[in-house]
Amino acid sequence: MTGDVTELRIHRKMIDSLYVEAMVLADEARGYFDQGARVEREALDPLGRVTFSCESLKVTTRLMHVIAWLLTQRAVDSGELSPRDALDPTRRLGDAPVTDAAVIEQMPADARALITASIDLHRRVAHLDGAQSASLPADSPVQWMQARLAMAF
């Protein structure tokens, strides 16, 4: 029993730590892409400006997927959501938009740092998301049928 409590505390601390990291990174990205990068963006050629804007959207998308997933984990920890419900595809971590390494190299240094940080954070959270689905036992055929019957009525 104490192992479960300790494991829950460790899980909660890890989720809280990742949440703070994601929120700080999101705030840094917002500040940089909204205001701080204006001069750097204007120095790029037209295609570079479009690429820069696309990359800012990719960073935002990665971070919002991570934050949504972390909020789901907090809901599970607080008992508002069951662990099984958290595995619903709509509550799983969304796919990360792909950024080509050559594109990252063309970005200004601050943009590169934000892009790589968002990729790294999403990758780490994806490992946790994958581990969750592997850790729960599969439903028995009876449970599956009962769930289908419950949805029908």
PDB file of C-alpha atoms in Angstrom:
ATOM      1  CA  MET A   1       0.000   0.000   0.000  1.00  0.00           C
ATOM      2  CA  THR A   2       2.740   2.505   0.888  1.00  0.00           C
ATOM      3  CA  GLY A   3       4.426   1.744  -2.439  1.00  0.00           C
ATOM      4  CA  ASP A   4       1.280   2.872  -4.258  1.00  0.00           C
ATOM      5  CA  VAL A   5       1.110   6.094  -2.234  1.00  0.00           C
ATOM      6  CA  THR A   6       4.783   6.837  -2.873  1.00  0.00           C
ATOM      7  CA  GLU A   7       4.336   6.058  -6.563  1.00  0.00           C
ATOM      8  CA  LEU A   8       1.339   8.411  -6.737  1.00  0.00           C
ATOM      9  CA  ARG A   9       3.331  11.202  -5.069  1.00  0.00           C
ATOM     10  CA  ILE A  10       6.229  10.720  -7.474  1.00  0.00           C
ATOM     11  CA  HIS A  11       3.816  10.684 -10.411  1.00  0.00           C
ATOM     12  CA  ARG A  12       2.110  13.861  -9.169  1.00  0.00           C
ATOM     13  CA  LYS A  13       5.446  15.658  -8.670  1.00  0.00           C
ATOM     14  CA  MET A  14       6.581  14.658 -12.141  1.00  0.00           C
ATOM     15  CA  ILE A  15       3.306  15.830 -13.707  1.00  0.00           C
ATOM     16  CA  ASP A  16       3.468  19.108 -11.780  1.00  0.00           C
ATOM     17  CA  SER A  17       7.091  19.653 -12.793  1.00  0.00           C
ATOM     18  CA  LEU A  18       6.320  18.988 -16.463  1.00  0.00           C
ATOM     19  CA  TYR A  19       3.289  21.268 -16.243  1.00  0.00           C
ATOM     20  CA  VAL A  20       5.385  24.147 -14.895  1.00  0.00           C
ATOM     21  CA  GLU A  21       8.000  23.509 -17.587  1.00  0.00           C
ATOM     22  CA  ALA A  22       5.336  23.510 -20.314  1.00  0.00           C
ATOM     23  CA  MET A  23       3.683  26.692 -19.037  1.00  0.00           C
ATOM     24  CA  VAL A  24       6.995  28.534 -18.757  1.00  0.00           C
ATOM     25  CA  LEU A  25       7.976  27.406 -22.241  1.00  0.00           C
ATOM     26  CA  ALA A  26       4.566  28.444 -23.603  1.00  0.00           C
ATOM     27  CA  ASP A  27       4.960  31.880 -22.027  1.00  0.00           C
ATOM     28  CA  GLU A  28       8.464  32.251 -23.454  1.00  0.00           C
ATOM     29  CA  ALA A  29       7.266  31.158 -26.886  1.00  0.00           C
ATOM     30  CA  ARG A  30       4.330  33.587 -26.803  1.00  0.00           C
ATOM     31  CA  GLY A  31       6.569  36.461 -25.789  1.00  0.00           C
ATOM     32  CA  TYR A  32       9.178  35.639 -28.384  1.00  0.00           C
ATOM     33  CA  PHE A  33       6.957  34.871 -31.367  1.00  0.00           C
ATOM     34  CA  ASP A  34       4.474  37.695 -30.649  1.00  0.00           C
ATOM     35  CA  GLN A  35       6.908  40.512 -29.937  1.00  0.00           C
ATOM     36  CA  GLY A  36      10.557  39.578 -29.479  1.00  0.00           C
ATOM     37  CA  ALA A  37      11.116  38.052 -32.889  1.00  0.00           C
ATOM     38  CA  ARG A  38       9.723  40.915 -34.931  1.00  0.00           C
ATOM     39  CA  VAL A  39      13.133  42.214 -36.042  1.00  0.00           C
ATOM     40  CA  GLU A  40      14.471  38.724 -36.724  1.00  0.00           C
ATOM     41  CA  ARG A  41      11.353  37.784 -38.694  1.00  0.00           C
ATOM     42  CA  GLU A  42      11.462  40.942 -40.800  1.00  0.00           C
ATOM     43  CA  ALA A  43      15.108  40.243 -41.716  1.00  0.00           C
ATOM     44  CA  LEU A  44      14.098  36.972 -43.384  1.00  0.00           C
ATOM     45  CA  ASP A  45      13.117  36.617 -47.036  1.00  0.00           C
ATOM     46  CA  PRO A  46       9.378  36.093 -47.744  1.00  0.00           C
ATOM     47  CA  LEU A  47       9.645  32.288 -47.744  1.00  0.00           C
ATOM     48  CA  GLY A  48      11.705  32.455 -44.545  1.00  0.00           C
ATOM     49  CA  ARG A  49       8.993  34.569 -42.880  1.00  0.00           C
ATOM     50  CA  VAL A  50       6.337  32.009 -43.814  1.00  0.00           C
ATOM     51  CA  THR A  51       8.542  29.185 -42.527  1.00  0.00           C
ATOM     52  CA  PHE A  52       9.154  31.146 -39.324  1.00  0.00           C
ATOM     53  CA  SER A  53       5.399  31.597 -38.821  1.00  0.00           C
ATOM     54  CA  CYS A  54       4.759  27.910 -39.486  1.00  0.00           C
ATOM     55  CA  GLU A  55       7.379  26.938 -36.929  1.00  0.00           C
ATOM     56  CA  SER A  56       5.845  29.240 -34.331  1.00  0.00           C
ATOM     57  CA  LEU A  57       2.506  27.471 -34.883  1.00  0.00           C
ATOM     58  CA  LYS A  58       4.189  24.082 -34.544  1.00  0.00           C
ATOM     59  CA  VAL A  59       5.750  25.099 -31.230  1.00  0.00           C
ATOM     60  CA  THR A  60       2.355  26.281 -29.987  1.00  0.00           C
ATOM     61  CA  THR A  61       0.664  23.074 -31.150  1.00  0.00           C
ATOM     62  CA  ARG A  62       3.226  20.850 -29.424  1.00  0.00           C
ATOM     63  CA  LEU A  63       2.929  22.795 -26.198  1.00  0.00           C
ATOM     64  CA  MET A  64      -0.877  22.840 -26.205  1.00  0.00           C
ATOM     65  CA  HIS A  65      -0.966  19.061 -26.743  1.00  0.00           C
ATOM     66  CA  VAL A  66       1.435  18.610 -23.827  1.00  0.00           C
ATOM     67  CA  ILE A  67      -0.491  20.968 -21.541  1.00  0.00           C
ATOM     68  CA  ALA A  68      -3.818  19.290 -22.354  1.00  0.00           C
ATOM     69  CA  TRP A  69      -2.323  15.876 -21.618  1.00  0.00           C
ATOM     70  CA  LEU A  70      -0.841  17.084 -18.334  1.00  0.00           C
ATOM     71  CA  LEU A  71      -4.188  18.567 -17.281  1.00  0.00           C
ATOM     72  CA  THR A  72      -5.780  15.185 -17.989  1.00  0.00           C
ATOM     73  CA  GLN A  73      -3.189  13.551 -15.724  1.00  0.00           C
ATOM     74  CA  ARG A  74      -3.985  16.054 -12.995  1.00  0.00           C
ATOM     75  CA  ALA A  75      -7.673  15.175 -13.345  1.00  0.00           C
ATOM     76  CA  VAL A  76      -6.804  11.485 -12.935  1.00  0.00           C
ATOM     77  CA  ASP A  77      -4.653  12.232  -9.873  1.00  0.00           C
ATOM     78  CA  SER A  78      -7.443  14.228  -8.253  1.00  0.00           C
ATOM     79  CA  GLY A  79     -10.026  11.509  -8.936  1.00  0.00           C
ATOM     80  CA  GLU A  80     -12.046  13.577 -11.416  1.00  0.00           C
ATOM     81  CA  LEU A  81     -11.234  11.123 -14.205  1.00  0.00           C
ATOM     82  CA  SER A  82     -10.500   7.405 -14.161  1.00  0.00           C
ATOM     83  CA  PRO A  83      -7.179   6.132 -15.513  1.00  0.00           C
ATOM     84  CA  ARG A  84      -9.114   4.129 -18.107  1.00  0.00           C
ATOM     85  CA  ASP A  85     -10.976   7.276 -19.264  1.00  0.00           C
ATOM     86  CA  ALA A  86      -7.652   9.056 -19.658  1.00  0.00           C
ATOM     87  CA  LEU A  87      -6.751   6.477 -22.302  1.00  0.00           C
ATOM     88  CA  ASP A  88      -9.621   7.552 -24.523  1.00  0.00           C
ATOM     89  CA  PRO A  89      -8.082   8.642 -27.846  1.00  0.00           C
ATOM     90  CA  THR A  90      -9.479  12.154 -27.387  1.00  0.00           C
ATOM     91  CA  ARG A  91      -7.538  12.504 -24.146  1.00  0.00           C
ATOM     92  CA  ARG A  92      -4.255  11.059 -25.360  1.00  0.00           C
ATOM     93  CA  LEU A  93      -1.268  13.167 -26.320  1.00  0.00           C
ATOM     94  CA  GLY A  94      -1.736  14.612 -29.791  1.00  0.00           C
ATOM     95  CA  ASP A  95       0.839  13.998 -32.473  1.00  0.00           C
ATOM     96  CA  ALA A  96       3.666  16.491 -32.672  1.00  0.00           C
ATOM     97  CA  PRO A  97       4.034  18.428 -35.900  1.00  0.00           C
ATOM     98  CA  VAL A  98       7.276  17.456 -37.596  1.00  0.00           C
ATOM     99  CA  THR A  99      10.025  20.021 -38.029  1.00  0.00           C
ATOM    100  CA  ASP A 100      12.811  19.280 -40.466  1.00  0.00           C
ATOM    101  CA  ALA A 101      16.312  19.605 -39.003  1.00  0.00           C
ATOM    102  CA  ALA A 102      17.362  21.777 -41.955  1.00  0.00           C
ATOM    103  CA  VAL A 103      14.541  24.206 -41.159  1.00  0.00           C
ATOM    104  CA  ILE A 104      15.640  24.440 -37.529  1.00  0.00           C
ATOM    105  CA  GLU A 105      19.158  25.356 -38.648  1.00  0.00           C
ATOM    106  CA  GLN A 106      17.798  28.266 -40.727  1.00  0.00           C
ATOM    107  CA  MET A 107      15.934  29.789 -37.780  1.00  0.00           C
ATOM    108  CA  PRO A 108      17.355  32.514 -35.539  1.00  0.00           C
ATOM    109  CA  ALA A 109      19.042  31.199 -32.375  1.00  0.00           C
ATOM    110  CA  ASP A 110      16.158  32.009 -30.003  1.00  0.00           C
ATOM    111  CA  ALA A 111      13.630  30.370 -32.330  1.00  0.00           C
ATOM    112  CA  ARG A 112      15.861  27.294 -32.602  1.00  0.00           C
ATOM    113  CA  ALA A 113      16.018  27.025 -28.838  1.00  0.00           C
ATOM    114  CA  LEU A 114      12.230  27.211 -28.482  1.00  0.00           C
ATOM    115  CA  ILE A 115      11.624  24.755 -31.310  1.00  0.00           C
ATOM    116  CA  THR A 116      14.043  22.171 -29.936  1.00  0.00           C
ATOM    117  CA  ALA A 117      12.763  22.628 -26.371  1.00  0.00           C
ATOM    118  CA  SER A 118       9.169  22.031 -27.496  1.00  0.00           C
ATOM    119  CA  ILE A 119      10.212  18.946 -29.484  1.00  0.00           C
ATOM    120  CA  ASP A 120      12.103  17.570 -26.479  1.00  0.00           C
ATOM    121  CA  LEU A 121       9.241  18.209 -24.047  1.00  0.00           C
ATOM    122  CA  HIS A 122       6.704  16.591 -26.375  1.00  0.00           C
ATOM    123  CA  ARG A 123       9.008  13.584 -26.849  1.00  0.00           C
ATOM    124  CA  ARG A 124       9.379  13.087 -23.091  1.00  0.00           C
ATOM    125  CA  VAL A 125       5.645  13.341 -22.485  1.00  0.00           C
ATOM    126  CA  ALA A 126       4.985  10.954 -25.402  1.00  0.00           C
ATOM    127  CA  HIS A 127       7.077   8.337 -23.575  1.00  0.00           C
ATOM    128  CA  LEU A 128       4.876   8.760 -20.490  1.00  0.00           C
ATOM    129  CA  ASP A 129       1.711   8.589 -22.572  1.00  0.00           C
ATOM    130  CA  GLY A 130       2.859   5.390 -24.241  1.00  0.00           C
ATOM    131  CA  ALA A 131       3.854   3.836 -20.937  1.00  0.00           C
ATOM    132  CA  GLN A 132       0.396   4.475 -19.515  1.00  0.00           C
ATOM    133  CA  SER A 133      -1.419   2.457 -22.131  1.00  0.00           C
ATOM    134  CA  ALA A 134       1.054  -0.394 -21.724  1.00  0.00           C
ATOM    135  CA  SER A 135       0.634  -0.459 -17.931  1.00  0.00           C
ATOM    136  CA  LEU A 136      -3.125  -1.031 -17.774  1.00  0.00           C
ATOM    137  CA  PRO A 137      -4.475  -4.551 -18.177  1.00  0.00           C
ATOM    138  CA  ALA A 138      -6.569  -5.211 -21.235  1.00  0.00           C
ATOM    139  CA  ASP A 139     -10.328  -5.325 -20.776  1.00  0.00           C
ATOM    140  CA  SER A 140     -11.834  -8.742 -20.721  1.00  0.00           C
ATOM    141  CA  PRO A 141     -14.314  -9.583 -23.492  1.00  0.00           C
ATOM    142  CA  VAL A 142     -17.081  -9.466 -20.889  1.00  0.00           C
ATOM    143  CA  GLN A 143     -16.141  -5.930 -19.813  1.00  0.00           C
ATOM    144  CA  TRP A 144     -15.980  -4.870 -23.454  1.00  0.00           C
ATOM    145  CA  MET A 145     -19.470  -6.245 -24.120  1.00  0.00           C
ATOM    146  CA  GLN A 146     -20.865  -4.644 -20.940  1.00  0.00           C
ATOM    147  CA  ALA A 147     -19.442  -1.271 -21.997  1.00  0.00           C
ATOM    148  CA  ARG A 148     -21.039  -1.614 -25.445  1.00  0.00           C
ATOM    149  CA  LEU A 149     -24.379  -2.537 -23.887  1.00  0.00           C
ATOM    150  CA  ALA A 150     -24.157   0.423 -21.508  1.00  0.00           C
ATOM    151  CA  MET A 151     -23.592   2.775 -24.443  1.00  0.00           C
ATOM    152  CA  ALA A 152     -26.574   1.313 -26.301  1.00  0.00           C
ATOM    153  CA  PHE A 153     -29.027   2.060 -23.506  1.00  0.00           C
TER     154      PHE A 153
END
